[in-house]
PDB file of C-alpha atoms and ligand atoms in Angstrom:
ATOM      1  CA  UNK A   1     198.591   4.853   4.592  1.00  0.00           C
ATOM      2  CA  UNK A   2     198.457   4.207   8.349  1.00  0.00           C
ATOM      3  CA  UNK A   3     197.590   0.345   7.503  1.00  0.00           C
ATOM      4  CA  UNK A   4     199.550  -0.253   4.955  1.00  0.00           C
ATOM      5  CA  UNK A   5     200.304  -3.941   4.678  1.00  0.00           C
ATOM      6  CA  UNK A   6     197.889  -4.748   7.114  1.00  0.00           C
ATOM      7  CA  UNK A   7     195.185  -7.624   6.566  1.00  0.00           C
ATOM      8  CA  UNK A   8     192.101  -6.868   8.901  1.00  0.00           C
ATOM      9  CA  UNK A   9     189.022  -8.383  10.096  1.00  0.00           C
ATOM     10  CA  UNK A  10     186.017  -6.553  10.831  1.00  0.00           C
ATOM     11  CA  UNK A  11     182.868  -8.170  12.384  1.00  0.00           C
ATOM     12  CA  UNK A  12     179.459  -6.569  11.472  1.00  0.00           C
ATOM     13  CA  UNK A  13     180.887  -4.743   8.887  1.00  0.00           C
ATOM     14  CA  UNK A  14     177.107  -4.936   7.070  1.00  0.00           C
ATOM     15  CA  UNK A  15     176.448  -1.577   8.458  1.00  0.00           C
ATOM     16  CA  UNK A  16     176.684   1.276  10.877  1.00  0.00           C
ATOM     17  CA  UNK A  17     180.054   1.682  12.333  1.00  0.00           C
ATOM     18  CA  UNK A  18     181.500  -1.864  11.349  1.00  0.00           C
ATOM     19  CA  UNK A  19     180.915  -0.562   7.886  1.00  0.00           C
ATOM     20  CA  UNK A  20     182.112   3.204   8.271  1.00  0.00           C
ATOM     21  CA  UNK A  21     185.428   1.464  10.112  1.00  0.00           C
ATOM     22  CA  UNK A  22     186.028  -0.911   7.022  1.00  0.00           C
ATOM     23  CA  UNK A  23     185.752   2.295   4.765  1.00  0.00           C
ATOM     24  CA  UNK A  24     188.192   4.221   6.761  1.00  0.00           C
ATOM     25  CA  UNK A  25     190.189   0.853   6.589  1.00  0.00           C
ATOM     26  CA  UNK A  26     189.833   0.724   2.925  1.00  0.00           C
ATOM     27  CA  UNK A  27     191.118   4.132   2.828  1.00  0.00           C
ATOM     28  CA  UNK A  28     194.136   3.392   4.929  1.00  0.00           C
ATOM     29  CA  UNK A  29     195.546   0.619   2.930  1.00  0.00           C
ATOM     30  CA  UNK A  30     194.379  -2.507   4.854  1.00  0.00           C
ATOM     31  CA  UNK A  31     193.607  -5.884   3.633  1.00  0.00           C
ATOM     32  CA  UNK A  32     190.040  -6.530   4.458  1.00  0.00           C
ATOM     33  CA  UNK A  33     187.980  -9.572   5.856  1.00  0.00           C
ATOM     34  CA  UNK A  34     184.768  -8.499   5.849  1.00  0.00           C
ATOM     35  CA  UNK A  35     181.895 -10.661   8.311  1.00  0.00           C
ATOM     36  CA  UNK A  36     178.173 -10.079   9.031  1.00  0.00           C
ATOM     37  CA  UNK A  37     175.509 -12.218   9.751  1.00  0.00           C
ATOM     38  CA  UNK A  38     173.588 -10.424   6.301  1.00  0.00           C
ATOM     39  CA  UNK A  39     175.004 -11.967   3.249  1.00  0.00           C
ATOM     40  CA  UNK A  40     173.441  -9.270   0.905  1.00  0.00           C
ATOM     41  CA  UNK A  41     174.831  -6.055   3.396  1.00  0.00           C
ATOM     42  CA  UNK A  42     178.389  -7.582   4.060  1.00  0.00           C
ATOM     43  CA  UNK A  43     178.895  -8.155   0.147  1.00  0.00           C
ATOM     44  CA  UNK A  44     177.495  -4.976  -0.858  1.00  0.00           C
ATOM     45  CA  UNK A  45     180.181  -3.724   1.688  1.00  0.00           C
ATOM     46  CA  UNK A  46     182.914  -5.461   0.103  1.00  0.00           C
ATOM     47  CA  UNK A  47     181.669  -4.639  -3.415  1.00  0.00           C
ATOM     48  CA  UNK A  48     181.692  -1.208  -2.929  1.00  0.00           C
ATOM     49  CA  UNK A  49     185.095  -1.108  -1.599  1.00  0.00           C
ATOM     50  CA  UNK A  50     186.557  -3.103  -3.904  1.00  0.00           C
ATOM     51  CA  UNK A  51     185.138  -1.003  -6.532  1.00  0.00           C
ATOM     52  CA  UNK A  52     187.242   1.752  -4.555  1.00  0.00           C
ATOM     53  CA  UNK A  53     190.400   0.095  -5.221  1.00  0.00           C
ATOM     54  CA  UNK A  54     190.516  -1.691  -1.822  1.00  0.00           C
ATOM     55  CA  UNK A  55     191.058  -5.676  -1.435  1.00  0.00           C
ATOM     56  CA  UNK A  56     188.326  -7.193   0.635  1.00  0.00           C
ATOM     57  CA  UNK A  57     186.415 -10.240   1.015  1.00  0.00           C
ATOM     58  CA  UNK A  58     183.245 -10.890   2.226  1.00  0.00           C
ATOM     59  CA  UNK A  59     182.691 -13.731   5.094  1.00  0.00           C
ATOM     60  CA  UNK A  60     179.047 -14.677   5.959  1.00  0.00           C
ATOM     61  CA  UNK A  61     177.965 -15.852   9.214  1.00  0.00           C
ATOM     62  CA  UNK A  62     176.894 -15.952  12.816  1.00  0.00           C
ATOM     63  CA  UNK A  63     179.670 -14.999  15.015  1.00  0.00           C
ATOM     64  CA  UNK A  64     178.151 -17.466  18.088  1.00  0.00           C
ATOM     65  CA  UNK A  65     178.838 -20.346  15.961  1.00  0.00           C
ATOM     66  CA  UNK A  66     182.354 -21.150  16.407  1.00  0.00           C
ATOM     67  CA  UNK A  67     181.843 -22.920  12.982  1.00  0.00           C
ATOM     68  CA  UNK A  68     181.382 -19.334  11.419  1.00  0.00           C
ATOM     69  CA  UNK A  69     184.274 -17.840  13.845  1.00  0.00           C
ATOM     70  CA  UNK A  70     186.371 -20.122  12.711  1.00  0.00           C
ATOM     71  CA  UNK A  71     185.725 -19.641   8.769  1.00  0.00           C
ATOM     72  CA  UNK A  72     186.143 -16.037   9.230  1.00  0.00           C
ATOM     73  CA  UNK A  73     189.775 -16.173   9.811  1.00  0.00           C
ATOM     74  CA  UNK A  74     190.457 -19.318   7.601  1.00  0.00           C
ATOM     75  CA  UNK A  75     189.122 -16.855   4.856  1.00  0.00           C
ATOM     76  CA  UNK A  76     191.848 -14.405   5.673  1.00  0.00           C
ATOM     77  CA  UNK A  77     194.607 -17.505   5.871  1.00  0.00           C
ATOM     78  CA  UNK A  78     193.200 -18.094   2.213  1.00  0.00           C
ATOM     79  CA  UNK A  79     192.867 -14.498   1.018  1.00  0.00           C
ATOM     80  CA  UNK A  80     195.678 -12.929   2.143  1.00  0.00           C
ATOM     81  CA  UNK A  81     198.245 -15.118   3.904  1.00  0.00           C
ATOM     82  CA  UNK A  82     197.678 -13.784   7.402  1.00  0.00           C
ATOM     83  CA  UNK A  83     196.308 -11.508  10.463  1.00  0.00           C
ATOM     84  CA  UNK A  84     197.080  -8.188  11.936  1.00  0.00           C
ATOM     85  CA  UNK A  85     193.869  -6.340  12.962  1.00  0.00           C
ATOM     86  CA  UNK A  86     190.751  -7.628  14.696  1.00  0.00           C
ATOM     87  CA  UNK A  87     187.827  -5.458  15.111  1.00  0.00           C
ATOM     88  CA  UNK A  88     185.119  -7.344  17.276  1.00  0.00           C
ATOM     89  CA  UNK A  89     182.349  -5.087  16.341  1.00  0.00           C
ATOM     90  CA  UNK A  90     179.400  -7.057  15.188  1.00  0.00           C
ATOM     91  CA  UNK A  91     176.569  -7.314  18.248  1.00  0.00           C
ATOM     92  CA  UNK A  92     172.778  -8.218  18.984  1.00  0.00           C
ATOM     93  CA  UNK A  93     170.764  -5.058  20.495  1.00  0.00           C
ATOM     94  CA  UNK A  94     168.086  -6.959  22.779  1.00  0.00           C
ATOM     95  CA  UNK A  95     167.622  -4.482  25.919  1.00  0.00           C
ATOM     96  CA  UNK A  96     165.262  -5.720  28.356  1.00  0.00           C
ATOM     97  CA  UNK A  97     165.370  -5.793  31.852  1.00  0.00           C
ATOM     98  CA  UNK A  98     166.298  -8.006  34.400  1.00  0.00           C
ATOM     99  CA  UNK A  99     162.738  -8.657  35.425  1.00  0.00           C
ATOM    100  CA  UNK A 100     161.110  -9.099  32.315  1.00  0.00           C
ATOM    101  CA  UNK A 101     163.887 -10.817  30.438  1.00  0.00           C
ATOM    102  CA  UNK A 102     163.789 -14.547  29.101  1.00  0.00           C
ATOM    103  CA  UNK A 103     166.444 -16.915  28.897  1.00  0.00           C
ATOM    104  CA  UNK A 104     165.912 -16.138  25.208  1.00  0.00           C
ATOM    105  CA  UNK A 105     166.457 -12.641  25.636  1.00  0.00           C
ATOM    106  CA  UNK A 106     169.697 -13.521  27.760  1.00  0.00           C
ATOM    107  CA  UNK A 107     171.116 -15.900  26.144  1.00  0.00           C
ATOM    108  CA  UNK A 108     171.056 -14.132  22.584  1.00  0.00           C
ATOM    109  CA  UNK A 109     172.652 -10.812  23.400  1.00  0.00           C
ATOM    110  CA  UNK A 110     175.022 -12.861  25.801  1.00  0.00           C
ATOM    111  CA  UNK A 111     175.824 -15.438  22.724  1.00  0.00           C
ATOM    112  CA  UNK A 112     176.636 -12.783  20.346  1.00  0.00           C
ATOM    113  CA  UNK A 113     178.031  -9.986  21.914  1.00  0.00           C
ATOM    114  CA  UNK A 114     180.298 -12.180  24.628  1.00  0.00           C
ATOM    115  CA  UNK A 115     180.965 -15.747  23.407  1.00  0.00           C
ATOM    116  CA  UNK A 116     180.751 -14.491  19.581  1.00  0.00           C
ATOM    117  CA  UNK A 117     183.748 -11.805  20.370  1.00  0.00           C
ATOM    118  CA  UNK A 118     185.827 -14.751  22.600  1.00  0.00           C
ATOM    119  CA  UNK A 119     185.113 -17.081  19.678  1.00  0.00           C
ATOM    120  CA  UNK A 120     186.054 -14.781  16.748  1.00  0.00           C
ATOM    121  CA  UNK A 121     189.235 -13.643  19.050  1.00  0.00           C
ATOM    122  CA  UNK A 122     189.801 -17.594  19.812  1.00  0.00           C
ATOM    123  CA  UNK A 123     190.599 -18.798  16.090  1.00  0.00           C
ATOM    124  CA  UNK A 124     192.310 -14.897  15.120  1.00  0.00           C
ATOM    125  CA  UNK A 125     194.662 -15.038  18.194  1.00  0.00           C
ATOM    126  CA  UNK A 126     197.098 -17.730  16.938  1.00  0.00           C
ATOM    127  CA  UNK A 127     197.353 -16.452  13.596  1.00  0.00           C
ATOM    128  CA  UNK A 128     198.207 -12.712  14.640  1.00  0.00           C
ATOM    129  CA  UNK A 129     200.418 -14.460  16.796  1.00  0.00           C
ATOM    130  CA  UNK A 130     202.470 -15.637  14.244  1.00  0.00           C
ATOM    131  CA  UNK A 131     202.570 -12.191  12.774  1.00  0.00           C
ATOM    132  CA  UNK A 132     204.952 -11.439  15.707  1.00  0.00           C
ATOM    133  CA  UNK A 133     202.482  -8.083  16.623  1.00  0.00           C
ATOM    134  CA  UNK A 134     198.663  -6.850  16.495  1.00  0.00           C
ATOM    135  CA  UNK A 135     196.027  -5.274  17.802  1.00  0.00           C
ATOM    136  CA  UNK A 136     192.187  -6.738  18.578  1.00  0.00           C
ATOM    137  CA  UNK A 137     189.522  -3.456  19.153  1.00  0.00           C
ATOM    138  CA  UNK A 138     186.609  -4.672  21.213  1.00  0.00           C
ATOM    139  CA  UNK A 139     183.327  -2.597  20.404  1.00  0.00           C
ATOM    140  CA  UNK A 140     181.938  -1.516  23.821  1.00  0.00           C
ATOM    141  CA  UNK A 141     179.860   1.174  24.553  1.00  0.00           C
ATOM    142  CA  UNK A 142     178.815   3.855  26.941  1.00  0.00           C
ATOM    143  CA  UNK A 143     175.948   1.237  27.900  1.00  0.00           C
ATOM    144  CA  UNK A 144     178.922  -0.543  29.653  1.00  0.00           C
ATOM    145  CA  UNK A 145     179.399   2.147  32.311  1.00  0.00           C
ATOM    146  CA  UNK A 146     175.938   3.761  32.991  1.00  0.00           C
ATOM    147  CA  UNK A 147     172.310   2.771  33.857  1.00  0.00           C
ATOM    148  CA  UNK A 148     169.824   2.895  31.177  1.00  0.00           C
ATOM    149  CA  UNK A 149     165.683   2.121  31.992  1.00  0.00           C
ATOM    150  CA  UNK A 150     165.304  -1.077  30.107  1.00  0.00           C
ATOM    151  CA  UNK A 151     168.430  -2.096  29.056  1.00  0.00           C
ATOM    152  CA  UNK A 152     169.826  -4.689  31.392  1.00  0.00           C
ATOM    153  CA  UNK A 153     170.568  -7.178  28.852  1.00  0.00           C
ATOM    154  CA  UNK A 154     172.565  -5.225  26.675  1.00  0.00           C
ATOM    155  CA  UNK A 155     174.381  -2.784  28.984  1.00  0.00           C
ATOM    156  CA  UNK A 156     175.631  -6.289  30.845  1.00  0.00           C
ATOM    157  CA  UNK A 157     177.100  -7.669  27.754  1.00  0.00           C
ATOM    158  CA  UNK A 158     178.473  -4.337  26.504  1.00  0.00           C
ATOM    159  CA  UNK A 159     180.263  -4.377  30.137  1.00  0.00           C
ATOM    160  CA  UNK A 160     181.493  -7.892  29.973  1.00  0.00           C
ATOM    161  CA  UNK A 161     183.493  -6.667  26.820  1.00  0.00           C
ATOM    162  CA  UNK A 162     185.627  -4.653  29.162  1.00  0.00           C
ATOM    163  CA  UNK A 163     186.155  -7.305  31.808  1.00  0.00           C
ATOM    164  CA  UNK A 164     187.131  -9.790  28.576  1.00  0.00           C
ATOM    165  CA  UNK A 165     188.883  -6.616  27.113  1.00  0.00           C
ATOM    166  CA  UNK A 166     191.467  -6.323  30.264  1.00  0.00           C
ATOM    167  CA  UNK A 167     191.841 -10.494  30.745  1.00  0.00           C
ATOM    168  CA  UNK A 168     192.662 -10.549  26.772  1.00  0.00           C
ATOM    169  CA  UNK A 169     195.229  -8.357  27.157  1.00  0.00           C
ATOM    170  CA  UNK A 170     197.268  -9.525  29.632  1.00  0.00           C
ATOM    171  CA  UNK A 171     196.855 -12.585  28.338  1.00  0.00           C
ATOM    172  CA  UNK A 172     197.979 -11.597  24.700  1.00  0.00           C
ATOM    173  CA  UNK A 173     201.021  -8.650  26.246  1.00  0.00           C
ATOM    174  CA  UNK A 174     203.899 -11.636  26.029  1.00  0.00           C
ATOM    175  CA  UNK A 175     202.438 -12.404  22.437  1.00  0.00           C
ATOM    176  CA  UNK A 176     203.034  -8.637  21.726  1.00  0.00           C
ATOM    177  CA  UNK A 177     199.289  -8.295  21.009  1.00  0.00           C
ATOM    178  CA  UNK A 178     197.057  -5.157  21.920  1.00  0.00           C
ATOM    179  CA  UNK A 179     193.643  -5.816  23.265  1.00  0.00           C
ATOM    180  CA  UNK A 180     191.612  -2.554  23.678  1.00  0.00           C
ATOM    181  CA  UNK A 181     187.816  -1.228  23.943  1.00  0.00           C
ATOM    182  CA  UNK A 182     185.903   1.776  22.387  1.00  0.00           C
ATOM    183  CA  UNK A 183     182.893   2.702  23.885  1.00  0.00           C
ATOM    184  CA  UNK A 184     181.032   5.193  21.864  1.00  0.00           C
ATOM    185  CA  UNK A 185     178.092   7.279  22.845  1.00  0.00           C
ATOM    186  CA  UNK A 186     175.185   7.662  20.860  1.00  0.00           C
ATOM    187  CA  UNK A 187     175.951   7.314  17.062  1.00  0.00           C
ATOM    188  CA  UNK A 188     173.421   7.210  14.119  1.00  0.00           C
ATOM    189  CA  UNK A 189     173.717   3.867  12.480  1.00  0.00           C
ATOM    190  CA  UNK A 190     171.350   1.172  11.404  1.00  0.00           C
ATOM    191  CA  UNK A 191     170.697   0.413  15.503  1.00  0.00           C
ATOM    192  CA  UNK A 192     170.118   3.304  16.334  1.00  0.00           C
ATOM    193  CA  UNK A 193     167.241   3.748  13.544  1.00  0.00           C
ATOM    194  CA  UNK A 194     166.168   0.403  15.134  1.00  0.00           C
ATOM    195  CA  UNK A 195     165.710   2.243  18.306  1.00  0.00           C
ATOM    196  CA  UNK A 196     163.643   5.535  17.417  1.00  0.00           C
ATOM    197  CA  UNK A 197     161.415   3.310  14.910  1.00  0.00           C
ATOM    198  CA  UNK A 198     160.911   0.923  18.344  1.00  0.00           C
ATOM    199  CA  UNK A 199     160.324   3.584  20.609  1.00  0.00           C
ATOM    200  CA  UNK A 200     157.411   5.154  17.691  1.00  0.00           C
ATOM    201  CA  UNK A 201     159.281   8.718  17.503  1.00  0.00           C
ATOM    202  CA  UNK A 202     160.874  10.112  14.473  1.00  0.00           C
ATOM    203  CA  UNK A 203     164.821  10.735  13.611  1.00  0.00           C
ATOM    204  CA  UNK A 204     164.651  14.071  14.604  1.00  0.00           C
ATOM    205  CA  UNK A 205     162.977  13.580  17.684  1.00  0.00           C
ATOM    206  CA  UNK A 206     165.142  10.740  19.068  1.00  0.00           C
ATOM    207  CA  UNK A 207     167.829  12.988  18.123  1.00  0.00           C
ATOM    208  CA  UNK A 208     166.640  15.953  20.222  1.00  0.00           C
ATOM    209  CA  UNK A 209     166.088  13.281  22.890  1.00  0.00           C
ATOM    210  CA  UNK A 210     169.812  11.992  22.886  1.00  0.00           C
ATOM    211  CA  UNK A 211     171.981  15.055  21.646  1.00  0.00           C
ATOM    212  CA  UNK A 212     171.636  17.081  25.353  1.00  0.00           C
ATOM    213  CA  UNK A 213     172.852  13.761  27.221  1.00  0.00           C
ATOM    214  CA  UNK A 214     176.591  14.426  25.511  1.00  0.00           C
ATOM    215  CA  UNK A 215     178.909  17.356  26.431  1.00  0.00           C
ATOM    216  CA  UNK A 216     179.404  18.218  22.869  1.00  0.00           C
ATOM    217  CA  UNK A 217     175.496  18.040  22.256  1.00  0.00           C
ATOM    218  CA  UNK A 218     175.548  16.350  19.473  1.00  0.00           C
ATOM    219  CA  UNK A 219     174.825  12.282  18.079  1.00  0.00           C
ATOM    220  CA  UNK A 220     178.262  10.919  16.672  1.00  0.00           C
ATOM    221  CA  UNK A 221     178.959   9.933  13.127  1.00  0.00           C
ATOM    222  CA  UNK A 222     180.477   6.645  12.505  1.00  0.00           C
ATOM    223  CA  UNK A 223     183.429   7.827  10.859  1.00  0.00           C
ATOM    224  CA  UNK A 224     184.416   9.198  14.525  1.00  0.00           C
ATOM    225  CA  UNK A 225     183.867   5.960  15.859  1.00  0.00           C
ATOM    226  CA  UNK A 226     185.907   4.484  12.779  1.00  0.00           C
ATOM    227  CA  UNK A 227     188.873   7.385  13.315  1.00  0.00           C
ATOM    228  CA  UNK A 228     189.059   6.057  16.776  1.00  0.00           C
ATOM    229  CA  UNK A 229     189.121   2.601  16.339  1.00  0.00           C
ATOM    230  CA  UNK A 230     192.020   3.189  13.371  1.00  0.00           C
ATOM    231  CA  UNK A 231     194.129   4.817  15.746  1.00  0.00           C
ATOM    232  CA  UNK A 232     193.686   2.066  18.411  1.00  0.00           C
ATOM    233  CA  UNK A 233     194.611  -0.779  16.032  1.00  0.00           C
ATOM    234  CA  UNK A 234     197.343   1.434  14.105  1.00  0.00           C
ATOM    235  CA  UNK A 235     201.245   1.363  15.459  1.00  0.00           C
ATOM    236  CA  UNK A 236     200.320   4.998  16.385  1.00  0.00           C
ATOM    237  CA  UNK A 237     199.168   3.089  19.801  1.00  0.00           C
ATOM    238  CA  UNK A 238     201.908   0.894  20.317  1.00  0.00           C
ATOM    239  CA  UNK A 239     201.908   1.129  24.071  1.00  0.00           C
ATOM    240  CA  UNK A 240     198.171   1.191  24.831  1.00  0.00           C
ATOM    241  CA  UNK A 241     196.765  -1.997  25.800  1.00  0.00           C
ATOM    242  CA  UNK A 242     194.322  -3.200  28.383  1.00  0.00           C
ATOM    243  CA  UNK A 243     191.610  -0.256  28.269  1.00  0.00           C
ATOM    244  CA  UNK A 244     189.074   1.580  26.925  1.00  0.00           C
ATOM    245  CA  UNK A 245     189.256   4.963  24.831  1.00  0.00           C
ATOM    246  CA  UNK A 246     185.353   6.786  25.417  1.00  0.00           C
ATOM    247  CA  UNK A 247     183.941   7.798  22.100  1.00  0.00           C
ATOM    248  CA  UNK A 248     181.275   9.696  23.388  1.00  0.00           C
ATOM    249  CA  UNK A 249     181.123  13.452  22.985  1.00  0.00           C
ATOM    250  CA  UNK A 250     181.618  13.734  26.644  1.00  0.00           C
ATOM    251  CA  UNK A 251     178.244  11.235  27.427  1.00  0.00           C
ATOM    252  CA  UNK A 252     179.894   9.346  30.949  1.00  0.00           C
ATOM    253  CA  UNK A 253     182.053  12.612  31.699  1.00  0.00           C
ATOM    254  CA  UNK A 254     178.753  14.835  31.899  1.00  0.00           C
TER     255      UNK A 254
HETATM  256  N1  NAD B 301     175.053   2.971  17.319  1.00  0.00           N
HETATM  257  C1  NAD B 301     175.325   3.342  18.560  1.00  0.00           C
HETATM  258  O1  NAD B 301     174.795   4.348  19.070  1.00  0.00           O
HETATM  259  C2  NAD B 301     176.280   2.539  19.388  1.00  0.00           C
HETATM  260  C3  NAD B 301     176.677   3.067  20.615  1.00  0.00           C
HETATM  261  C4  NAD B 301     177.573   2.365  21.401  1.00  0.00           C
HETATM  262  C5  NAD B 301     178.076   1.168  20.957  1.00  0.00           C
HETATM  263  N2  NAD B 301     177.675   0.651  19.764  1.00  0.00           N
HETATM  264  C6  NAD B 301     178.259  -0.626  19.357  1.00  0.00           C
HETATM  265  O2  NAD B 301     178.805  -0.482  18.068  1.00  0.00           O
HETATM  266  C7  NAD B 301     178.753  -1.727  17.391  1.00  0.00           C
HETATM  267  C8  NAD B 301     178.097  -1.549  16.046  1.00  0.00           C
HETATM  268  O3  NAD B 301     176.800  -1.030  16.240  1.00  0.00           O
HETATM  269  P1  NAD B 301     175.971  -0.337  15.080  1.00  0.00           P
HETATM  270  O4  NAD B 301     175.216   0.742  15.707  1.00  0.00           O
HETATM  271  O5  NAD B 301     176.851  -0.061  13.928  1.00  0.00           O
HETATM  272  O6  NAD B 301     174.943  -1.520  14.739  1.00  0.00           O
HETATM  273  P2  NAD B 301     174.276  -1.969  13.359  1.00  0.00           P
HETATM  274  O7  NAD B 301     173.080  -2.784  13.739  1.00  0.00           O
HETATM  275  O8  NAD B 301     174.101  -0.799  12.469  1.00  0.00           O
HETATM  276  O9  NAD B 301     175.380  -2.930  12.753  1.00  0.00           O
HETATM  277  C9  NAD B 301     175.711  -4.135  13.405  1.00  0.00           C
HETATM  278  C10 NAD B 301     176.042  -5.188  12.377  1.00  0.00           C
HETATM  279  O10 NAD B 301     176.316  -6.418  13.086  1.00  0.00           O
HETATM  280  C11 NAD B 301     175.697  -7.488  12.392  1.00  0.00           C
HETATM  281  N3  NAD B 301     175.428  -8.615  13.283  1.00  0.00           N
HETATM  282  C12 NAD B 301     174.483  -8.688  14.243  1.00  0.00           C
HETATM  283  N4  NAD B 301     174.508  -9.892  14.834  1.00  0.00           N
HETATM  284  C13 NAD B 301     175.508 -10.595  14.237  1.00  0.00           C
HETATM  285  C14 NAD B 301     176.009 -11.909  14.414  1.00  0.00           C
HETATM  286  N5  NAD B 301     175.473 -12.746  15.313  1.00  0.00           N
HETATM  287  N6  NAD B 301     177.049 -12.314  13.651  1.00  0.00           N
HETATM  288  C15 NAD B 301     177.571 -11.480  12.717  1.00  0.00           C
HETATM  289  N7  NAD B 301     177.121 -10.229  12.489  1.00  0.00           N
HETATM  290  C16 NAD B 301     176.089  -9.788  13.248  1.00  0.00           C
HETATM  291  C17 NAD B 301     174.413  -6.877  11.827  1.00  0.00           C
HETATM  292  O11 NAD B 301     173.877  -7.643  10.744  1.00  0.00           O
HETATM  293  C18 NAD B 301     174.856  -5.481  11.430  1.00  0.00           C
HETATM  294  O12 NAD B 301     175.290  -5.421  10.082  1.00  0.00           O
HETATM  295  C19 NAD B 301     178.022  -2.684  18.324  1.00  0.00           C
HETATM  296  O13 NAD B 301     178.977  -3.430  19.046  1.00  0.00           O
HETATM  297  C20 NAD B 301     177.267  -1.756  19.257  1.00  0.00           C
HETATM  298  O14 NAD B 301     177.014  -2.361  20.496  1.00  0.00           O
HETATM  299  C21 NAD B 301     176.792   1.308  18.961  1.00  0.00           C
END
């Protein structure tokens, strides 16, 4: 039980890997704050985990409201007396690029992905504070690091998370908090089936599409993503903080 003792909270945890990393969670002992923006995924989450034996509680809202931010960790206070573990996970997918984007477009991938994770982080940090030690996991992505047609939007905010990643923390070291990223490659989730029902192509063809761009020529699963993301918030990486652990089948390296 690599969690044991531990009360977590996991953003987008609805679906896709936010989900797969609250069942690996689950499995690890943790106390769980679940948070999505879908009432009826994030409780089926937490009902389905509780019916495995695991404590959780299911928060809904929008993580760019500090409102909802701020409720997400009161409900932990209330729950379970505390914070250890943040997982900023939950994100907006709105690729577009730079010439063809709206303020709307900008803004709402920007709102979500950037100020929702600093918000969520903002209202969490005092109370793992007090906990004397923790860890916050920042879901990046490959998107941060490499050029994709279309995509502008998204890959921007997905790099931002490193920049905030680093600031965090140094910021959070004398606090004895750990602030790391993930950035996973291409890994079949809900997204994902977003993107090959956008782009009019089956599962098996956007598959065939991606698979060649990583080393291991392959899509990744989410409990990879999850396994990686456990290890990053566990004591198992007590002296990593301040970067990013790739995800990716080999995807930047290639
Ligand atoms: N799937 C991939 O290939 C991939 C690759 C690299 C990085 N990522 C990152 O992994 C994370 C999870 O992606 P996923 O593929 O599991 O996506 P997903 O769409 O399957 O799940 C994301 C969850 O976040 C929730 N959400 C969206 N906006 C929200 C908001 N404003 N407030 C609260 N919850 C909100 C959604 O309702 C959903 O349940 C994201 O940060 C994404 O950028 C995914």
């Amino acid at each position: 039980m690599r969690l044991a003792n531990k009360i977590s909270i996991i953003t987008g945890a609805g679906a896709g890997i936010g989900e797969g990393t609250a069942t690996r969670f689950a499995e690890e002992g943790s106390k769980l704050v679940l948070t999505d923006i879908s009432e009826a995924d994030v409780n089926a989450v937490s009902k389905r985990l509780c019916a495995m034996g695991a404590q959780a509680v299911a928060v809904t809202g929008d993580i760019s409201i500090e409102d909802d931010a701020r409720r997400i960790s009161e409900t932990a206070i209330e729950h379970f007396g505390g914070i250890d573990i943040l997982v900023n996970n939950a994100a907006n997918f709105t690729t577009v690029s730079v010439e063809h984007a709206t303020p709307e477009d900008w803004r709402r991938v920007l709102e979500v992905n950037v100020i929702g994770t600093g918000l969520v982080s903002k209202h969490a940090i005092p109370h793992i504070r007090k906990r004397g030690k923790g860890s916050i996991v920042n879901v990046s992505s490959t998107s941060a690091l490499m050029a994709q047609p279309d995509f502008a939007t998204y890959n921007t905010s997905k790099g931002a998370i490193l920049s905030m990643t680093i600031c965090m923390a140094l910021d959070l070291a004398p606090s004895n908090i750990r602030v790391n990223s993930i950035c996973p490659g291409c890994i079949l989730t809900s997204a994902t089936e977003r993107e090959w029902l956008r782009m009019g192509i089956t599962r098996e063809q956007w598959i065939a599409e991606m698979a060649p761009q990583h080393m291991l020529n392959r899509v990744g699963d989410v409990r990879e993503v999850a396994n990686a993301i456990l290890f990053l918030a566990s004591d198992e990486a007590s002296f990593i903080t301040g970067t990013h652990l790739m995800v990716d089948g080999g995807r930047i390296a290639k």
